[in-house]
Amino acid sequence: MPTTTGSGPQNLSLEDILYKKGLLSEDQRSAIKLESINSGQSVEKILLQYNSVPIEAITQAKAQILNIPYIKLEGKAISADVLNLVPEAAARRYKIIPFDKKEDELYVAMADPLDIQISQFVEKRSGFRVKPFFAQADDILRAISDQYSQNLTSEVTSALNEVEAVKPDEETGSAPEILREAPVSNIIDQLLEYAIKTRASDIHIEPQEERTRVRYRIDGILQEKILFPKGVHDALVSRIKILSVLKIDEKRLPQDGRFTFTYGKNIVDLRISTVPTIFGEKVVMRLLPKSTGAPSLLELGLRGSSLKSLESQLMRPHGIILICGPTGSGKTTTLYSILSKISTTKVNIVTIEDPVEYQIPGVNQVQVNPGVGLTFASALRSFLRQDPNIIMVGEVRDTETADLAIQAALTGHQVFSTVHTNSSAGAPPRLLDMGVEPFLLTSALNAVVGQRVVRKVCPHCKVELVAAPEVIENIKSVLGKFLPASAYTAMQLFKGKGCAYCANTGYLGRTGIYEVLSISEPISKLILEHASSGVIEQAATSAGMVTMKQDGYLKVLEGITTMEEVLRVAQD
């Protein structure tokens, strides 16, 4: 349901409401009233002229005066069958956009909700009774540009008509011929093309009680983009199943598949997962671009003392290097970057992964297959008979895998793996909890890299931000000795105000924030004593380790990311 402003007393003026909300001082309110009387200009025009109050606040206040609900369209997905009720040309001309419908009512965002002629036009065109909502003109025009281009209205309408006409054969469970042809296949193509254009990593197709929601994970954040009528859901899922060679008639059990999609010069591998929900099958498509090579460690965001420390550990011929962080923190990408860096014709590299996400030239990659007994542990045993120099284990999940990885490291192999801990200092205690002997761990472990992924400020709409005094103090307190000398006198922070390039989010692309814990003698001693992660981290920072939060704050000062992003992923 849309968020609305409460209606206020009808006798309140625009400047009175803004004063009550604390957006105008008593002096400003009096001055604006006086200028309006003397000049004959409206209060709204004077407010916009002086730019003293945000346009959004003015629109909300006007909505309150007129007792018309206010709607903010940014980030709101609009169903294709609702959009189709008003042509794009008319929506743009009259600065209106339909965004929802309930029974016989059509909810329409309007720049001028008092224009009865526009309401009558929409009612005649759609056959619904119009319920007007106040919205900013810029917000409406942005929504028109975003929604009409993304919602595939003509394809969806055509698909609905044809899907309703041709039902699957319930006895055989076979898909109707229409599912192999346009327009349903056109919708899938459009969904995938949009994902490639926006650099999305995943597409979620989720059935709900009345609609089907499509969300894209862009720069690590799920964004609702499209709403489809419920009638098209089964046809979409069946088409995806055909492409992935899955059982169309099996709707009670989860299924996994994959297929390849080509768009221009982009070749993308898609990993498909379906699960049954109470409203139908949910589909998640993971996009794995084939053409994208592994980025360098510098491109990932590793630099300074952290990069130097990791590179020195990579020079060692044996031992374990662990990458840690929660799911979605970029651990696998870092491992691929490391392997790409050290892969030469002189070394034999073998990996066991679940699943193999990217293919690395010159590396022997094996995928876990528990169905036939191929697990991380069983593959590791086989690897030791394959004359390897370097072994990569996708994840240390259990005691057996941990013990085998340590044995491999102690017998002269270089081992890389990941572990799910919140910080680099949390990895040694986690392995000890798995039952690894402390003296073996200190002998085998070379370094632990902790990491998170943050969104980067959009370079196209980057603006300077005036930092509050408490924010400046927080940065100084966290960075301490790492605070750049220039930041003592003038601290500059930046944010993205939102533009067409970043879909009005203010962020474009991602980078990593890192901490590299080298296992020195004092750290080894703490591990032998079963010290907590807090004690290990304190010792490491005293020895000069830059923490993830500090690395993030340094990137904030450079204008790469924002405080909100760093705190979102790296807050203690």
Coordinates of C-alpha atoms in Angstrom, one line a residue:
M1 CA 0.0 0.0 0.0
P2 CA 1.2 3.5 -0.7
T3 CA 2.5 5.7 2.1
T4 CA 0.3 8.8 2.6
T5 CA 0.6 12.0 4.6
G6 CA -2.0 12.7 7.2
S7 CA -4.6 15.3 6.5
G8 CA -4.3 18.5 8.5
P9 CA -6.7 21.3 9.4
Q10 CA -8.0 22.9 6.2
N11 CA -7.3 26.4 7.4
L12 CA -3.5 25.9 7.6
S13 CA -1.5 27.6 4.9
L14 CA 1.6 26.2 3.2
E15 CA 4.0 28.3 5.2
D16 CA 2.2 27.3 8.5
I17 CA 2.6 23.6 7.8
L18 CA 6.3 23.9 6.9
Y19 CA 6.8 26.0 10.1
K20 CA 5.0 23.3 12.2
K21 CA 7.3 20.6 10.6
G22 CA 10.4 22.7 11.6
L23 CA 11.3 23.4 8.0
L24 CA 10.9 27.2 8.4
S25 CA 11.8 29.4 11.3
E26 CA 9.3 32.0 12.7
D27 CA 11.3 34.8 11.0
Q28 CA 11.3 33.0 7.6
R29 CA 7.6 32.3 7.8
S30 CA 6.9 36.0 8.5
A31 CA 9.2 37.2 5.8
I32 CA 7.7 34.9 3.2
K33 CA 4.1 36.0 4.1
L34 CA 5.1 39.6 3.8
E35 CA 6.9 39.1 0.5
S36 CA 3.9 37.2 -0.9
I37 CA 1.6 40.1 0.1
N38 CA 3.9 42.8 -1.3
S39 CA 4.8 41.1 -4.6
G40 CA 1.6 39.3 -5.3
Q41 CA 3.6 36.0 -5.9
S42 CA 2.4 32.7 -4.4
V43 CA 4.2 31.4 -1.3
E44 CA 5.2 28.2 -3.2
K45 CA 6.9 30.3 -5.9
I46 CA 8.8 32.3 -3.3
L47 CA 9.9 29.1 -1.5
L48 CA 11.1 27.6 -4.8
Q49 CA 12.9 30.8 -5.7
Y50 CA 14.9 30.9 -2.5
N51 CA 15.4 27.1 -2.5
S52 CA 15.0 27.2 1.3
V53 CA 12.7 24.1 1.6
P54 CA 13.0 20.7 -0.4
I55 CA 10.5 20.4 -3.2
E56 CA 9.4 17.1 -1.8
A57 CA 8.4 18.8 1.5
I58 CA 6.5 21.5 -0.4
T59 CA 4.5 18.8 -2.4
Q60 CA 3.8 16.9 0.8
A61 CA 2.5 20.1 2.5
K62 CA 0.3 20.9 -0.5
A63 CA -1.1 17.3 -0.4
Q64 CA -1.9 17.8 3.3
I65 CA -3.8 21.1 2.6
L66 CA -5.8 19.5 -0.2
N67 CA -6.4 16.4 1.9
I68 CA -5.1 14.3 -1.0
P69 CA -2.7 11.3 -0.2
Y70 CA 1.0 11.8 -1.2
I71 CA 3.0 9.1 -3.0
K72 CA 6.7 8.7 -3.5
L73 CA 7.4 6.6 -6.6
E74 CA 11.1 6.2 -6.4
G75 CA 12.0 2.5 -6.0
K76 CA 8.4 1.4 -6.6
A77 CA 7.7 -1.3 -9.1
I78 CA 4.4 -1.0 -11.1
S79 CA 2.5 -3.9 -12.5
A80 CA 2.5 -4.2 -16.3
D81 CA -1.3 -4.6 -16.5
V82 CA -1.7 -1.3 -14.5
L83 CA 0.7 0.6 -16.7
N84 CA -1.0 -0.6 -19.8
L85 CA -4.2 1.3 -18.8
V86 CA -2.6 4.6 -19.7
P87 CA -0.4 5.0 -22.8
E88 CA 3.2 6.3 -22.2
A89 CA 2.6 9.4 -24.4
A90 CA -0.4 10.5 -22.4
A91 CA 1.3 9.8 -19.1
R92 CA 4.3 12.0 -20.1
R93 CA 2.1 14.7 -21.5
Y94 CA -0.1 15.1 -18.5
K95 CA 2.6 14.2 -15.9
I96 CA 0.6 11.2 -14.5
I97 CA 1.3 7.5 -13.9
P98 CA -1.0 4.8 -12.7
F99 CA 0.7 2.7 -10.0
D100 CA -1.9 0.4 -8.5
K101 CA -5.6 -0.8 -8.8
K102 CA -8.0 -2.0 -6.2
E103 CA -11.4 -3.5 -7.3
D104 CA -12.9 -0.6 -9.4
E105 CA -10.4 2.1 -8.4
L106 CA -7.2 3.0 -10.3
Y107 CA -4.5 4.8 -8.2
V108 CA -2.9 7.5 -10.2
A109 CA 0.0 9.7 -9.2
M110 CA -0.5 13.2 -10.6
A111 CA 1.5 16.5 -10.6
D112 CA -1.9 18.3 -10.6
P113 CA -4.5 16.0 -8.9
L114 CA -7.1 18.8 -9.1
D115 CA -7.3 18.7 -12.9
I116 CA -10.7 17.0 -13.4
Q117 CA -10.2 16.8 -17.2
I118 CA -7.2 14.5 -16.8
S119 CA -9.0 12.3 -14.3
Q120 CA -12.0 12.0 -16.7
F121 CA -9.7 11.1 -19.6
V122 CA -8.0 8.3 -17.6
E123 CA -11.4 7.0 -16.4
K124 CA -12.7 6.9 -20.0
R125 CA -9.5 5.2 -21.2
S126 CA -9.2 2.7 -18.4
G127 CA -12.8 2.0 -17.4
F128 CA -11.7 2.5 -13.7
R129 CA -12.7 5.2 -11.2
V130 CA -9.6 7.3 -10.6
K131 CA -8.2 7.9 -7.1
P132 CA -5.7 10.8 -7.4
F133 CA -2.4 10.9 -5.5
F134 CA -0.1 13.9 -5.2
A135 CA 3.4 13.4 -6.5
Q136 CA 6.4 15.5 -7.6
A137 CA 6.5 16.1 -11.3
D138 CA 10.2 15.1 -11.5
D139 CA 9.4 11.9 -9.6
I140 CA 6.5 11.1 -12.0
L141 CA 8.7 11.7 -15.1
R142 CA 11.5 9.5 -13.7
A143 CA 9.0 6.7 -13.0
I144 CA 7.6 7.0 -16.5
S145 CA 11.1 6.6 -18.0
D146 CA 11.9 3.7 -15.8
Q147 CA 8.7 1.8 -15.7
Y148 CA 7.4 2.0 -19.3
S149 CA 10.9 0.8 -20.6
Q150 CA 11.1 -2.0 -18.1
N151 CA 7.6 -3.4 -17.9
L152 CA 7.4 -5.0 -21.4
T153 CA 3.7 -4.0 -21.5
S154 CA 3.0 -5.1 -25.1
E155 CA 4.7 -8.5 -24.6
V156 CA 3.0 -9.1 -21.3
T157 CA -0.5 -8.3 -22.6
S158 CA 0.1 -10.5 -25.7
A159 CA 1.5 -13.3 -23.5
L160 CA -1.5 -13.1 -21.1
N161 CA -4.0 -13.4 -24.0
E162 CA -2.2 -16.4 -25.5
V163 CA -1.5 -18.1 -22.2
E164 CA -5.2 -17.9 -21.2
A165 CA -6.2 -19.3 -24.6
V166 CA -3.7 -22.2 -24.5
K167 CA -3.5 -24.2 -21.2
P168 CA -1.0 -26.9 -20.5
D169 CA -2.1 -30.5 -20.8
E170 CA -2.7 -31.5 -17.2
E171 CA -2.6 -35.3 -17.9
T172 CA 0.7 -35.3 -19.7
G173 CA 2.1 -32.2 -18.0
S174 CA 3.6 -31.2 -21.4
A175 CA 4.0 -27.5 -22.1
P176 CA 1.9 -25.9 -24.7
E177 CA 3.7 -24.9 -27.9
I178 CA 3.2 -21.2 -27.1
L179 CA 5.8 -21.5 -24.3
R180 CA 8.5 -22.2 -26.8
E181 CA 7.7 -19.2 -28.8
A182 CA 7.1 -15.5 -28.5
P183 CA 5.8 -13.6 -26.6
V184 CA 6.7 -15.5 -23.4
S185 CA 10.2 -16.1 -24.6
N186 CA 10.4 -12.4 -25.5
I187 CA 9.6 -11.6 -21.9
I188 CA 12.4 -13.9 -20.6
D189 CA 14.8 -12.3 -23.2
Q190 CA 13.9 -8.8 -22.0
L191 CA 14.3 -9.7 -18.4
L192 CA 17.8 -11.1 -19.1
E193 CA 18.8 -8.2 -21.3
Y194 CA 17.8 -5.7 -18.6
A195 CA 19.8 -7.7 -16.0
I196 CA 22.9 -7.6 -18.3
K197 CA 22.5 -3.8 -18.9
T198 CA 22.2 -3.1 -15.2
R199 CA 25.0 -5.4 -14.1
A200 CA 22.7 -7.5 -12.0
S201 CA 24.0 -10.7 -10.4
D202 CA 20.7 -12.4 -9.7
I203 CA 17.1 -12.3 -10.9
H204 CA 14.3 -13.3 -8.5
I205 CA 10.9 -14.3 -10.0
E206 CA 8.6 -14.6 -7.0
P207 CA 4.9 -15.6 -7.0
Q208 CA 2.7 -13.7 -4.6
E209 CA -1.0 -14.0 -3.8
E210 CA -2.2 -11.6 -6.6
R211 CA 1.0 -10.8 -8.7
T212 CA 4.4 -12.0 -9.6
R213 CA 7.3 -9.9 -8.5
V214 CA 10.6 -9.6 -10.3
R215 CA 13.6 -8.3 -8.3
Y216 CA 17.1 -7.8 -9.5
R217 CA 20.2 -7.9 -7.2
I218 CA 22.2 -4.9 -8.4
D219 CA 25.5 -4.0 -6.7
G220 CA 24.5 -6.4 -3.9
I221 CA 21.1 -4.9 -3.1
L222 CA 17.8 -6.4 -4.2
Q223 CA 15.6 -3.9 -6.1
E224 CA 12.0 -4.5 -7.0
K225 CA 11.7 -3.7 -10.7
I226 CA 8.7 -5.4 -12.3
L227 CA 5.3 -6.7 -11.3
F228 CA 3.5 -9.2 -13.6
P229 CA -0.1 -10.3 -13.5
K230 CA -0.4 -13.7 -11.8
G231 CA -1.7 -15.3 -14.9
V232 CA 1.7 -15.1 -16.7
H233 CA 3.7 -16.8 -13.9
D234 CA 3.3 -20.5 -14.8
A235 CA 4.2 -19.7 -18.5
L236 CA 7.4 -17.8 -17.4
V237 CA 8.5 -20.6 -15.1
S238 CA 7.8 -23.3 -17.7
R239 CA 9.8 -21.4 -20.3
I240 CA 12.8 -21.1 -17.9
K241 CA 12.5 -24.8 -17.2
I242 CA 12.5 -25.7 -20.9
L243 CA 15.7 -23.6 -21.4
S244 CA 17.3 -25.2 -18.3
V245 CA 16.3 -28.8 -19.2
L246 CA 14.3 -29.2 -16.0
K247 CA 11.1 -31.2 -15.4
I248 CA 8.1 -29.0 -16.3
D249 CA 5.6 -31.1 -14.5
E250 CA 7.6 -31.4 -11.2
K251 CA 6.3 -28.5 -9.1
R252 CA 6.6 -30.1 -5.6
L253 CA 10.4 -30.4 -5.4
P254 CA 13.3 -27.9 -5.8
Q255 CA 15.2 -28.2 -9.1
D256 CA 18.6 -26.9 -10.3
G257 CA 19.7 -26.3 -13.9
R258 CA 21.6 -24.0 -16.1
F259 CA 21.7 -22.5 -19.6
T260 CA 23.6 -19.9 -21.6
F261 CA 22.3 -16.6 -22.9
T262 CA 23.9 -14.4 -25.5
Y263 CA 23.2 -10.6 -25.7
G264 CA 25.4 -8.8 -28.2
K265 CA 29.0 -9.6 -27.3
N266 CA 27.9 -10.7 -23.8
I267 CA 27.8 -14.4 -23.1
V268 CA 26.3 -15.2 -19.8
D269 CA 26.0 -18.6 -18.0
L270 CA 22.8 -18.8 -15.9
R271 CA 22.4 -21.0 -12.9
I272 CA 18.8 -21.7 -12.2
S273 CA 17.2 -22.7 -8.9
T274 CA 13.5 -23.4 -8.4
V275 CA 11.7 -23.9 -5.1
P276 CA 8.0 -24.5 -4.4
T277 CA 6.3 -21.8 -2.3
I278 CA 2.6 -21.5 -1.2
F279 CA 1.8 -19.3 -4.2
G280 CA 3.7 -21.2 -6.8
E281 CA 7.3 -21.9 -7.8
K282 CA 10.0 -19.2 -7.1
V283 CA 12.9 -19.0 -9.6
V284 CA 16.3 -17.5 -8.9
M285 CA 18.6 -17.0 -11.9
R286 CA 22.3 -16.3 -11.0
L287 CA 24.1 -14.6 -13.9
L288 CA 27.8 -15.6 -14.4
P289 CA 29.3 -13.6 -17.3
K290 CA 31.7 -15.8 -19.3
S291 CA 33.7 -12.9 -20.8
T292 CA 34.6 -11.3 -17.5
G293 CA 38.1 -12.2 -16.5
A294 CA 39.1 -12.2 -12.8
P295 CA 39.9 -8.7 -11.7
S296 CA 43.3 -7.9 -10.2
L297 CA 43.7 -7.5 -6.4
L298 CA 44.2 -3.8 -6.9
E299 CA 40.9 -3.6 -8.9
L300 CA 39.1 -5.4 -6.1
G301 CA 40.1 -2.6 -3.7
L302 CA 43.1 -4.2 -1.9
R303 CA 45.9 -1.6 -1.5
G304 CA 48.5 -0.2 0.8
S305 CA 49.8 -2.3 3.7
S306 CA 47.0 -4.9 3.3
L307 CA 48.0 -5.6 -0.4
K308 CA 51.7 -5.7 0.5
S309 CA 51.1 -8.1 3.4
L310 CA 49.0 -10.5 1.2
E311 CA 51.4 -10.4 -1.7
S312 CA 54.3 -11.3 0.6
Q313 CA 52.3 -14.3 1.9
L314 CA 51.6 -15.4 -1.7
M315 CA 55.3 -15.7 -2.3
R316 CA 55.5 -18.5 0.3
P317 CA 55.6 -22.0 -1.3
H318 CA 53.3 -23.7 1.3
G319 CA 50.8 -23.0 4.0
I320 CA 47.1 -21.9 4.2
I321 CA 45.6 -18.6 3.3
L322 CA 42.0 -18.2 4.3
I323 CA 39.4 -15.7 3.0
C324 CA 36.6 -15.0 5.4
G325 CA 33.3 -13.1 5.4
P326 CA 29.6 -13.7 5.2
T327 CA 27.7 -15.0 2.1
G328 CA 27.9 -12.4 -0.7
S329 CA 31.0 -10.7 0.5
G330 CA 33.1 -11.5 -2.6
K331 CA 35.3 -14.3 -1.1
T332 CA 35.2 -16.5 -4.3
T333 CA 36.1 -13.5 -6.5
T334 CA 39.1 -12.8 -4.3
L335 CA 40.2 -16.4 -4.6
Y336 CA 39.8 -16.3 -8.4
S337 CA 41.9 -13.2 -8.5
I338 CA 44.7 -14.8 -6.4
L339 CA 44.7 -17.9 -8.6
S340 CA 44.8 -15.9 -11.8
K341 CA 47.8 -14.0 -10.3
I342 CA 49.8 -17.0 -9.4
S343 CA 48.7 -19.4 -12.2
T344 CA 51.6 -20.2 -14.6
T345 CA 52.7 -23.1 -16.7
K346 CA 55.2 -24.1 -14.0
V347 CA 52.6 -24.9 -11.3
N348 CA 49.7 -27.5 -11.1
I349 CA 46.6 -25.8 -9.6
V350 CA 43.5 -27.9 -8.7
T351 CA 40.3 -26.6 -7.2
I352 CA 37.2 -28.1 -5.7
E353 CA 34.2 -25.8 -5.8
D354 CA 30.5 -25.7 -5.1
P355 CA 29.7 -24.7 -7.8
V356 CA 32.4 -23.7 -10.4
E357 CA 31.4 -20.1 -11.1
Y358 CA 34.1 -18.9 -13.4
Q359 CA 36.5 -20.8 -15.6
I360 CA 40.2 -19.9 -15.0
P361 CA 42.6 -20.7 -17.9
G362 CA 45.2 -23.3 -16.9
V363 CA 43.5 -24.3 -13.7
N364 CA 41.9 -27.8 -13.1
Q365 CA 38.5 -27.1 -11.6
V366 CA 36.3 -29.8 -10.1
Q367 CA 32.7 -29.3 -9.0
V368 CA 31.3 -30.9 -5.8
N369 CA 28.8 -33.7 -6.5
P370 CA 27.5 -35.2 -3.2
G371 CA 25.2 -37.5 -5.1
V372 CA 28.2 -39.6 -6.3
G373 CA 30.2 -39.1 -3.2
L374 CA 32.4 -36.2 -4.5
T375 CA 32.7 -33.9 -1.5
F376 CA 35.3 -31.3 -0.5
A377 CA 37.0 -34.0 1.7
S378 CA 37.0 -36.8 -0.8
A379 CA 38.2 -34.5 -3.6
L380 CA 41.0 -33.3 -1.3
R381 CA 42.2 -36.8 -0.8
S382 CA 42.3 -37.4 -4.5
F383 CA 44.1 -34.1 -5.2
L384 CA 47.1 -35.2 -3.1
R385 CA 47.6 -38.0 -5.6
Q386 CA 47.5 -35.5 -8.5
D387 CA 50.9 -33.9 -7.9
P388 CA 49.5 -30.5 -7.1
N389 CA 51.5 -27.4 -6.2
I390 CA 48.4 -25.3 -5.3
I391 CA 45.0 -26.5 -4.0
M392 CA 41.9 -24.3 -3.7
V393 CA 39.1 -25.6 -1.5
G394 CA 35.8 -23.7 -2.0
E395 CA 34.9 -23.7 1.7
V396 CA 36.0 -25.3 4.9
R397 CA 32.7 -26.6 6.2
D398 CA 33.7 -29.5 8.6
T399 CA 36.4 -31.0 10.7
E400 CA 37.4 -33.6 8.0
T401 CA 37.9 -30.9 5.3
A402 CA 39.8 -28.6 7.8
D403 CA 42.2 -31.5 8.9
L404 CA 42.9 -32.5 5.3
A405 CA 43.6 -28.9 4.2
I406 CA 46.1 -28.5 7.1
Q407 CA 47.8 -31.8 6.3
A408 CA 48.1 -30.7 2.6
A409 CA 49.6 -27.4 3.8
L410 CA 52.1 -29.1 6.1
T411 CA 53.2 -31.5 3.4
G412 CA 54.4 -28.7 1.2
H413 CA 51.3 -27.4 -0.7
Q414 CA 49.9 -24.0 -1.0
V415 CA 46.2 -24.1 0.1
F416 CA 43.5 -21.5 -0.3
S417 CA 40.1 -21.7 1.1
T418 CA 37.2 -19.7 2.6
V419 CA 35.5 -19.8 6.0
H420 CA 32.3 -18.0 7.2
T421 CA 33.4 -15.7 10.0
N422 CA 32.7 -12.0 10.6
S423 CA 36.4 -11.0 10.8
S424 CA 39.8 -12.3 10.1
A425 CA 40.5 -12.7 13.8
G426 CA 37.5 -15.0 14.1
A427 CA 38.9 -17.6 11.7
P428 CA 41.5 -19.3 14.0
P429 CA 39.0 -19.8 16.9
R430 CA 36.4 -21.2 14.3
L431 CA 38.9 -23.8 13.1
L432 CA 39.9 -24.7 16.7
D433 CA 36.1 -25.2 17.4
M434 CA 36.1 -27.6 14.5
G435 CA 38.6 -29.7 16.3
V436 CA 41.8 -28.7 14.6
E437 CA 44.9 -29.1 16.8
P438 CA 46.3 -25.6 17.8
F439 CA 49.9 -26.6 17.1
L440 CA 49.1 -27.8 13.6
L441 CA 47.0 -24.7 12.9
T442 CA 49.8 -22.3 13.9
S443 CA 52.3 -24.3 11.7
A444 CA 50.0 -24.3 8.6
L445 CA 48.2 -21.0 8.7
N446 CA 50.0 -18.1 6.9
A447 CA 47.3 -15.4 6.7
V448 CA 43.6 -14.6 7.0
V449 CA 41.9 -12.0 4.8
G450 CA 38.6 -10.5 6.1
Q451 CA 36.4 -8.7 3.5
R452 CA 33.1 -7.1 2.7
V453 CA 31.7 -5.5 -0.4
V454 CA 30.5 -1.9 -0.5
R455 CA 28.7 0.1 -3.2
K456 CA 30.7 2.9 -4.9
V457 CA 29.5 6.5 -5.2
C458 CA 28.1 7.1 -8.7
P459 CA 30.8 9.3 -10.5
H460 CA 28.1 10.9 -12.7
C461 CA 26.1 12.5 -9.8
K462 CA 28.8 12.7 -7.1
V463 CA 28.3 15.8 -4.9
E464 CA 30.2 17.0 -1.8
L465 CA 28.5 16.3 1.5
V466 CA 28.6 18.6 4.6
A467 CA 29.6 16.1 7.4
A468 CA 28.0 16.6 10.9
P469 CA 30.5 17.2 13.7
E470 CA 29.7 13.8 15.3
V471 CA 30.5 12.0 12.0
I472 CA 33.9 13.8 11.8
E473 CA 34.7 12.8 15.4
N474 CA 33.7 9.2 14.7
I475 CA 36.0 9.0 11.6
K476 CA 38.9 10.5 13.6
S477 CA 38.3 8.1 16.5
V478 CA 38.1 5.0 14.2
L479 CA 41.1 5.9 12.0
G480 CA 43.4 7.2 14.7
K481 CA 47.0 7.0 13.4
F482 CA 45.7 6.1 9.9
L483 CA 43.9 9.5 9.5
P484 CA 45.5 11.3 6.5
A485 CA 47.2 14.6 7.5
S486 CA 45.0 16.5 5.0
A487 CA 41.9 15.3 6.8
Y488 CA 42.8 17.1 10.1
T489 CA 42.2 20.5 8.5
A490 CA 39.5 19.8 5.9
M491 CA 37.4 16.6 5.8
Q492 CA 35.5 16.1 2.5
L493 CA 32.8 13.5 2.2
F494 CA 30.8 12.7 -0.9
K495 CA 27.5 11.1 -1.9
G496 CA 25.6 10.4 -5.2
K497 CA 22.4 12.5 -5.5
G498 CA 20.9 10.0 -8.0
C499 CA 20.8 10.1 -11.8
A500 CA 19.9 8.0 -14.9
Y501 CA 23.3 6.2 -14.8
C502 CA 22.7 4.8 -11.3
A503 CA 18.9 4.4 -11.5
N504 CA 18.6 7.2 -9.0
T505 CA 20.3 5.2 -6.2
G506 CA 23.5 7.4 -6.0
Y507 CA 25.7 4.2 -6.3
L508 CA 27.3 2.6 -9.3
G509 CA 29.5 -0.5 -9.1
R510 CA 31.2 -2.1 -6.1
T511 CA 34.5 -2.3 -4.4
G512 CA 35.9 -4.3 -1.4
I513 CA 37.1 -3.3 2.0
Y514 CA 39.7 -5.6 3.6
E515 CA 41.8 -6.6 6.5
V516 CA 44.8 -8.9 6.3
L517 CA 45.8 -10.8 9.4
S518 CA 49.4 -12.2 9.0
I519 CA 50.1 -15.1 11.5
S520 CA 53.1 -13.7 13.3
E521 CA 54.8 -15.2 16.3
P522 CA 52.7 -13.2 18.9
I523 CA 49.5 -14.2 17.0
S524 CA 50.6 -17.9 16.9
K525 CA 51.1 -17.8 20.7
L526 CA 47.6 -16.4 21.2
I527 CA 46.1 -19.2 19.0
L528 CA 48.0 -21.9 21.1
E529 CA 46.4 -20.3 24.2
H530 CA 42.9 -20.5 22.6
A531 CA 42.6 -16.7 22.8
S532 CA 39.3 -15.1 21.7
S533 CA 38.9 -13.3 18.4
G534 CA 38.8 -10.0 20.2
V535 CA 42.2 -10.6 21.8
I536 CA 43.7 -11.7 18.5
E537 CA 42.3 -8.6 16.7
Q538 CA 43.6 -6.3 19.4
A539 CA 47.1 -7.8 19.0
A540 CA 46.9 -7.6 15.2
T541 CA 45.8 -3.9 15.2
S542 CA 48.6 -3.1 17.7
A543 CA 51.0 -4.6 15.2
G544 CA 49.7 -2.4 12.4
M545 CA 46.8 -4.3 10.8
V546 CA 44.3 -2.0 9.1
T547 CA 40.8 -3.3 10.0
M548 CA 37.9 -3.5 7.5
K549 CA 36.1 -0.6 9.1
Q550 CA 39.3 1.6 8.9
D551 CA 39.8 0.6 5.3
G552 CA 36.2 1.5 4.6
Y553 CA 36.6 4.9 6.3
L554 CA 39.7 5.6 4.3
K555 CA 37.7 4.9 1.1
V556 CA 35.0 7.3 2.4
L557 CA 37.5 10.1 2.7
E558 CA 38.7 9.4 -0.8
G559 CA 35.1 9.7 -2.1
I560 CA 34.9 6.1 -3.2
T561 CA 32.0 5.1 -1.0
T562 CA 29.8 6.5 1.8
M563 CA 29.7 6.1 5.6
E564 CA 26.3 4.5 5.3
E565 CA 27.7 1.7 3.1
V566 CA 30.7 1.0 5.4
L567 CA 28.4 0.9 8.5
R568 CA 25.9 -1.3 6.6
V569 CA 28.5 -4.1 6.1
A570 CA 31.2 -3.6 8.7
Q571 CA 29.5 -2.3 11.8
D572 CA 30.7 -4.2 14.9

